[in-house]
């Protein structure tokens, strides 16, 4: 393309832009149809003029001048037509450009709106996660308020269960609240532990507390502040009981005790032995500031939970002999809720020879069960024998032995007679004498009790009106040593290994209504090993 063409094209563009500045497009749009009609008339006139010119040219010598005039007029009309066409084209291009620009502007507007919404949502989310969390100054009040108002939903959000996160931890928050409300010492411990952690965190933001219940920084990421939660350390439940038990967590959900971990709380316990079913509650709490708990239930005040059966009139005439008249009668393992006296006075009953009968005695000593007798060959009466040497009693005495040996270790090691709580009578007098002797010689005994092999056949319980005693014998294994007060001793490195026959004698205290160890030590009674229970002590 030549430079003249480029210059001409440039001049046309300039002319169009100037024309666009002066042009009233609304007017052009309204008169567009009229312009086209004018051009059509001009064209028709031009054709008529050409015909007329040719005719005059033959007869008129001035026709040449006329032709020139007509050509000038034609050129002028052509120029005007071109300008009008250019105006129309410019208008169309302008409208088209505006439409394209409008589309781009709308597109840009939508993009800006979307970006703005996203930015606002992001800012709102950041503000929410930073201000919806709980700071170090608010966590204690928020936690105590949630506990005291039974706000389980709030507790779920602000508590952190250390270690395993099994579902039933959240379900047991109600159990936690029960313990907090009913045990003042536990409530005091919770408040003091939380306050202590808050104080230390304020002094050192990276502080990691060792309290079993305390304050920890949440895992959530905060841009402006830190979020804190209450840490609750689960308790490892130890159950070396002879009675198999289950614990209730949540609504009517029972779990076997073995390998169970619980947060502190008051829990319902179910137990079953032979035909007797019992329910009780127990406080699960930290022992010696450690996350372990030895589950011991003496069942002395437990509630009978067997199904009930109603005795009605019938054809079977039966009375019960040789047991206390206040004992409760059970038919086929179901509770009649009738005493022996009431049962005998009822008359003929709706029983058959396919049924079985037994009685349960509940006293200040605990539960005792009779033998269960089938009615198949029974006519008028049945003789039952009460058995106190059952696993409910044995379980209680075994736990008493464990606690006695543990306290014995601590009392002699610290020369402190106040650490004894399970012994009395001769056993307490002997222990006091030994400790005083050690203090006088500036020495102390160290013992590490490891196991006690219980001879079940040696177990006996004697209940009478004026005297209640019991006995258990077995083999006790332990290590011991004698040291001066200036020496430090590692109990795991004691060299003297001792295995000997040891018996425990128990008596019942009528004033406190509790059993205690009256005497224990070496025994000359016969100890069998055919029917034993190994009690681990370390």
GROMACS .gro file of C-alpha atoms in nm, residues 22-245:
model
  224
   22UNK     CA    1  -2.050   1.681   1.575
   23UNK     CA    2  -2.302   1.416   1.484
   24UNK     CA    3  -2.625   1.386   1.671
   25UNK     CA    4  -2.668   1.006   1.652
   26UNK     CA    5  -3.019   1.012   1.783
   27UNK     CA    6  -3.112   1.241   1.496
   28UNK     CA    7  -2.932   1.022   1.241
   29UNK     CA    8  -3.106   0.718   1.379
   30UNK     CA    9  -3.446   0.889   1.346
   31UNK     CA   10  -3.376   1.014   0.988
   32UNK     CA   11  -3.198   0.710   0.851
   33UNK     CA   12  -3.498   0.605   0.640
   34UNK     CA   13  -3.542   0.962   0.497
   35UNK     CA   14  -3.177   0.974   0.391
   36UNK     CA   15  -3.212   0.652   0.196
   37UNK     CA   16  -3.520   0.793   0.016
   38UNK     CA   17  -3.328   1.115  -0.070
   39UNK     CA   18  -3.043   0.910  -0.217
   40UNK     CA   19  -3.289   0.717  -0.426
   41UNK     CA   20  -3.447   1.038  -0.560
   42UNK     CA   21  -3.101   1.180  -0.636
   43UNK     CA   22  -3.015   0.872  -0.833
   44UNK     CA   23  -3.333   0.888  -1.037
   45UNK     CA   24  -3.277   1.257  -1.103
   46UNK     CA   25  -2.922   1.186  -1.212
   47UNK     CA   26  -3.040   0.929  -1.467
   48UNK     CA   27  -3.300   1.171  -1.602
   49UNK     CA   28  -3.042   1.453  -1.627
   50UNK     CA   29  -2.806   1.228  -1.820
   51UNK     CA   30  -3.079   1.146  -2.071
   52UNK     CA   31  -3.173   1.510  -2.101
   53UNK     CA   32  -2.810   1.616  -2.142
   54UNK     CA   33  -2.754   1.379  -2.427
   55UNK     CA   34  -3.064   1.512  -2.602
   56UNK     CA   35  -2.967   1.877  -2.560
   57UNK     CA   36  -2.616   1.807  -2.664
   58UNK     CA   37  -2.729   1.738  -3.013
   59UNK     CA   38  -2.931   2.060  -3.059
   60UNK     CA   39  -2.767   2.309  -2.822
   61UNK     CA   40  -2.418   2.446  -2.871
   62UNK     CA   41  -2.408   2.535  -2.504
   63UNK     CA   42  -2.462   2.180  -2.408
   64UNK     CA   43  -2.098   2.138  -2.316
   65UNK     CA   44  -2.130   2.403  -2.047
   66UNK     CA   45  -2.447   2.237  -1.926
   67UNK     CA   46  -2.272   1.904  -1.903
   68UNK     CA   47  -1.997   2.060  -1.694
   69UNK     CA   48  -2.250   2.214  -1.461
   70UNK     CA   49  -2.436   1.886  -1.433
   71UNK     CA   50  -2.113   1.697  -1.362
   72UNK     CA   51  -2.024   1.945  -1.087
   73UNK     CA   52  -2.365   1.895  -0.938
   74UNK     CA   53  -2.329   1.520  -0.974
   75UNK     CA   54  -1.993   1.524  -0.802
   76UNK     CA   55  -2.136   1.736  -0.524
   77UNK     CA   56  -2.430   1.497  -0.479
   78UNK     CA   57  -2.192   1.203  -0.482
   79UNK     CA   58  -1.975   1.368  -0.218
   80UNK     CA   59  -2.280   1.440  -0.001
   81UNK     CA   60  -2.395   1.081  -0.047
   82UNK     CA   61  -2.052   0.949   0.053
   83UNK     CA   62  -2.052   1.173   0.360
   84UNK     CA   63  -2.396   1.050   0.462
   85UNK     CA   64  -2.289   0.688   0.408
   86UNK     CA   65  -1.979   0.753   0.616
   87UNK     CA   66  -2.193   0.906   0.887
   88UNK     CA   67  -2.416   0.597   0.892
   89UNK     CA   68  -2.115   0.365   0.897
   90UNK     CA   69  -1.953   0.570   1.172
   91UNK     CA   70  -2.274   0.554   1.372
   92UNK     CA   71  -2.300   0.175   1.325
   93UNK     CA   72  -1.935   0.128   1.425
   94UNK     CA   73  -1.985   0.353   1.725
   95UNK     CA   74  -2.288   0.156   1.840
   96UNK     CA   75  -2.107  -0.172   1.781
   97UNK     CA   76  -1.799  -0.049   1.966
   98UNK     CA   77  -2.019   0.070   2.252
   99UNK     CA   78  -2.192  -0.267   2.268
  100UNK     CA   79  -1.855  -0.444   2.283
  101UNK     CA   80  -1.726  -0.199   2.540
  102UNK     CA   81  -2.049  -0.242   2.741
  103UNK     CA   82  -2.009  -0.620   2.736
  104UNK     CA   83  -1.648  -0.595   2.850
  105UNK     CA   84  -1.750  -0.346   3.118
  106UNK     CA   85  -2.025  -0.577   3.243
  107UNK     CA   86  -1.784  -0.871   3.243
  108UNK     CA   87  -1.529  -0.668   3.438
  109UNK     CA   88  -1.803  -0.553   3.675
  110UNK     CA   89  -1.907  -0.912   3.748
  111UNK     CA   90  -1.546  -1.011   3.807
  112UNK     CA   91  -1.496  -0.723   4.047
  113UNK     CA   92  -1.817  -0.808   4.233
  114UNK     CA   93  -1.714  -1.175   4.262
  115UNK     CA   94  -1.366  -1.085   4.386
  116UNK     CA   95  -1.517  -0.842   4.635
  117UNK     CA   96  -1.757  -1.106   4.769
  118UNK     CA   97  -1.475  -1.361   4.802
  119UNK     CA   98  -1.257  -1.108   4.984
  120UNK     CA   99  -1.536  -1.012   5.222
  121UNK     CA  100  -1.619  -1.378   5.291
  122UNK     CA  101  -1.252  -1.454   5.358
  123UNK     CA  102  -1.223  -1.159   5.593
  124UNK     CA  103  -1.543  -1.263   5.772
  125UNK     CA  104  -1.416  -1.620   5.808
  126UNK     CA  105  -1.082  -1.502   5.946
  127UNK     CA  106  -1.258  -1.274   6.189
  128UNK     CA  107  -1.491  -1.558   6.291
  129UNK     CA  108  -1.219  -1.813   6.358
  130UNK     CA  109  -1.011  -1.561   6.543
  131UNK     CA  110  -1.286  -1.415   6.757
  132UNK     CA  111  -1.502  -1.726   6.792
  133UNK     CA  112  -1.219  -1.901   6.978
  134UNK     CA  113  -1.160  -1.858   7.349
  135UNK     CA  114  -0.861  -1.666   7.474
  136UNK     CA  115  -0.654  -1.738   7.782
  137UNK     CA  116  -0.845  -1.478   7.986
  138UNK     CA  117  -1.185  -1.631   7.912
  139UNK     CA  118  -1.125  -2.008   7.908
  140UNK     CA  119  -1.160  -2.067   8.284
  141UNK     CA  120  -1.491  -1.881   8.319
  142UNK     CA  121  -1.628  -2.038   8.001
  143UNK     CA  122  -1.541  -2.388   8.124
  144UNK     CA  123  -1.674  -2.348   8.478
  145UNK     CA  124  -1.992  -2.187   8.345
  146UNK     CA  125  -2.049  -2.474   8.099
  147UNK     CA  126  -2.000  -2.733   8.377
  148UNK     CA  127  -2.225  -2.561   8.628
  149UNK     CA  128  -2.497  -2.501   8.366
  150UNK     CA  129  -2.476  -2.856   8.222
  151UNK     CA  130  -2.398  -2.713   7.878
  152UNK     CA  131  -2.274  -3.031   7.709
  153UNK     CA  132  -2.254  -2.876   7.361
  154UNK     CA  133  -2.029  -2.601   7.491
  155UNK     CA  134  -1.812  -2.852   7.682
  156UNK     CA  135  -1.763  -3.059   7.367
  157UNK     CA  136  -1.623  -2.751   7.190
  158UNK     CA  137  -1.391  -2.626   7.464
  159UNK     CA  138  -1.253  -2.955   7.602
  160UNK     CA  139  -0.970  -3.162   7.466
  161UNK     CA  140  -0.951  -3.528   7.568
  162UNK     CA  141  -0.584  -3.616   7.573
  163UNK     CA  142  -0.476  -3.931   7.393
  164UNK     CA  143  -0.744  -4.163   7.263
  165UNK     CA  144  -1.056  -3.987   7.135
  166UNK     CA  145  -1.317  -4.258   7.157
  167UNK     CA  146  -1.677  -4.156   7.111
  168UNK     CA  147  -1.784  -4.237   7.466
  169UNK     CA  148  -1.557  -3.966   7.609
  170UNK     CA  149  -1.807  -3.704   7.493
  171UNK     CA  150  -2.095  -3.916   7.616
  172UNK     CA  151  -1.937  -3.927   7.964
  173UNK     CA  152  -1.924  -3.548   8.011
  174UNK     CA  153  -2.243  -3.580   8.217
  175UNK     CA  154  -2.058  -3.822   8.445
  176UNK     CA  155  -1.782  -3.561   8.478
  177UNK     CA  156  -2.036  -3.296   8.579
  178UNK     CA  157  -2.187  -3.530   8.844
  179UNK     CA  158  -1.847  -3.577   9.008
  180UNK     CA  159  -1.777  -3.203   8.997
  181UNK     CA  160  -2.108  -3.126   9.169
  182UNK     CA  161  -2.100  -3.404   9.431
  183UNK     CA  162  -1.730  -3.412   9.522
  184UNK     CA  163  -1.602  -3.080   9.660
  185UNK     CA  164  -1.239  -3.198   9.663
  186UNK     CA  165  -1.256  -3.282   9.291
  187UNK     CA  166  -1.416  -2.945   9.206
  188UNK     CA  167  -1.140  -2.772   9.404
  189UNK     CA  168  -0.873  -2.972   9.221
  190UNK     CA  169  -1.021  -2.878   8.881
  191UNK     CA  170  -1.032  -2.506   8.959
  192UNK     CA  171  -0.682  -2.496   9.109
  193UNK     CA  172  -0.528  -2.694   8.820
  194UNK     CA  173  -0.688  -2.471   8.555
  195UNK     CA  174  -0.593  -2.149   8.736
  196UNK     CA  175  -0.235  -2.272   8.778
  197UNK     CA  176  -0.197  -2.344   8.406
  198UNK     CA  177  -0.345  -2.007   8.308
  199UNK     CA  178  -0.099  -1.826   8.534
  200UNK     CA  179   0.198  -2.015   8.387
  201UNK     CA  180   0.082  -1.966   8.026
  202UNK     CA  181   0.053  -1.591   8.077
  203UNK     CA  182   0.413  -1.588   8.198
  204UNK     CA  183   0.532  -1.821   7.922
  205UNK     CA  184   0.312  -1.874   7.615
  206UNK     CA  185   0.497  -2.199   7.531
  207UNK     CA  186   0.433  -2.348   7.876
  208UNK     CA  187   0.320  -2.712   7.869
  209UNK     CA  188   0.146  -2.804   8.192
  210UNK     CA  189   0.166  -3.144   8.360
  211UNK     CA  190  -0.168  -3.119   8.538
  212UNK     CA  191  -0.409  -3.400   8.454
  213UNK     CA  192  -0.677  -3.137   8.407
  214UNK     CA  193  -0.544  -2.808   8.272
  215UNK     CA  194  -0.523  -2.565   7.982
  216UNK     CA  195  -0.371  -2.630   7.640
  217UNK     CA  196  -0.343  -2.430   7.321
  218UNK     CA  197  -0.584  -2.544   7.054
  219UNK     CA  198  -0.460  -2.689   6.724
  220UNK     CA  199  -0.664  -2.430   6.531
  221UNK     CA  200  -0.459  -2.165   6.346
  222UNK     CA  201  -0.525  -1.812   6.465
  223UNK     CA  202  -0.382  -1.508   6.289
  224UNK     CA  203  -0.450  -1.257   6.562
  225UNK     CA  204  -0.477  -1.457   6.884
  226UNK     CA  205  -0.442  -1.806   7.037
  227UNK     CA  206  -0.736  -2.034   7.105
  228UNK     CA  207  -0.733  -2.240   7.426
  229UNK     CA  208  -0.914  -2.549   7.551
  230UNK     CA  209  -0.947  -2.745   7.874
  231UNK     CA  210  -0.745  -3.066   7.871
  232UNK     CA  211  -0.890  -3.371   8.047
  233UNK     CA  212  -0.657  -3.669   8.082
  234UNK     CA  213  -0.837  -4.007   8.062
  235UNK     CA  214  -0.790  -4.259   8.341
  236UNK     CA  215  -0.671  -4.613   8.283
  237UNK     CA  216  -0.910  -4.840   8.472
  238UNK     CA  217  -0.759  -5.134   8.658
  239UNK     CA  218  -0.995  -5.412   8.755
  240UNK     CA  219  -0.844  -5.719   8.919
  241UNK     CA  220  -1.176  -5.802   9.081
  242UNK     CA  221  -1.307  -6.156   9.093
  243UNK     CA  222  -1.649  -6.019   8.998
  244UNK     CA  223  -1.697  -5.929   8.633
  245UNK     CA  224  -1.840  -5.583   8.596
   0.00000   0.00000   0.00000
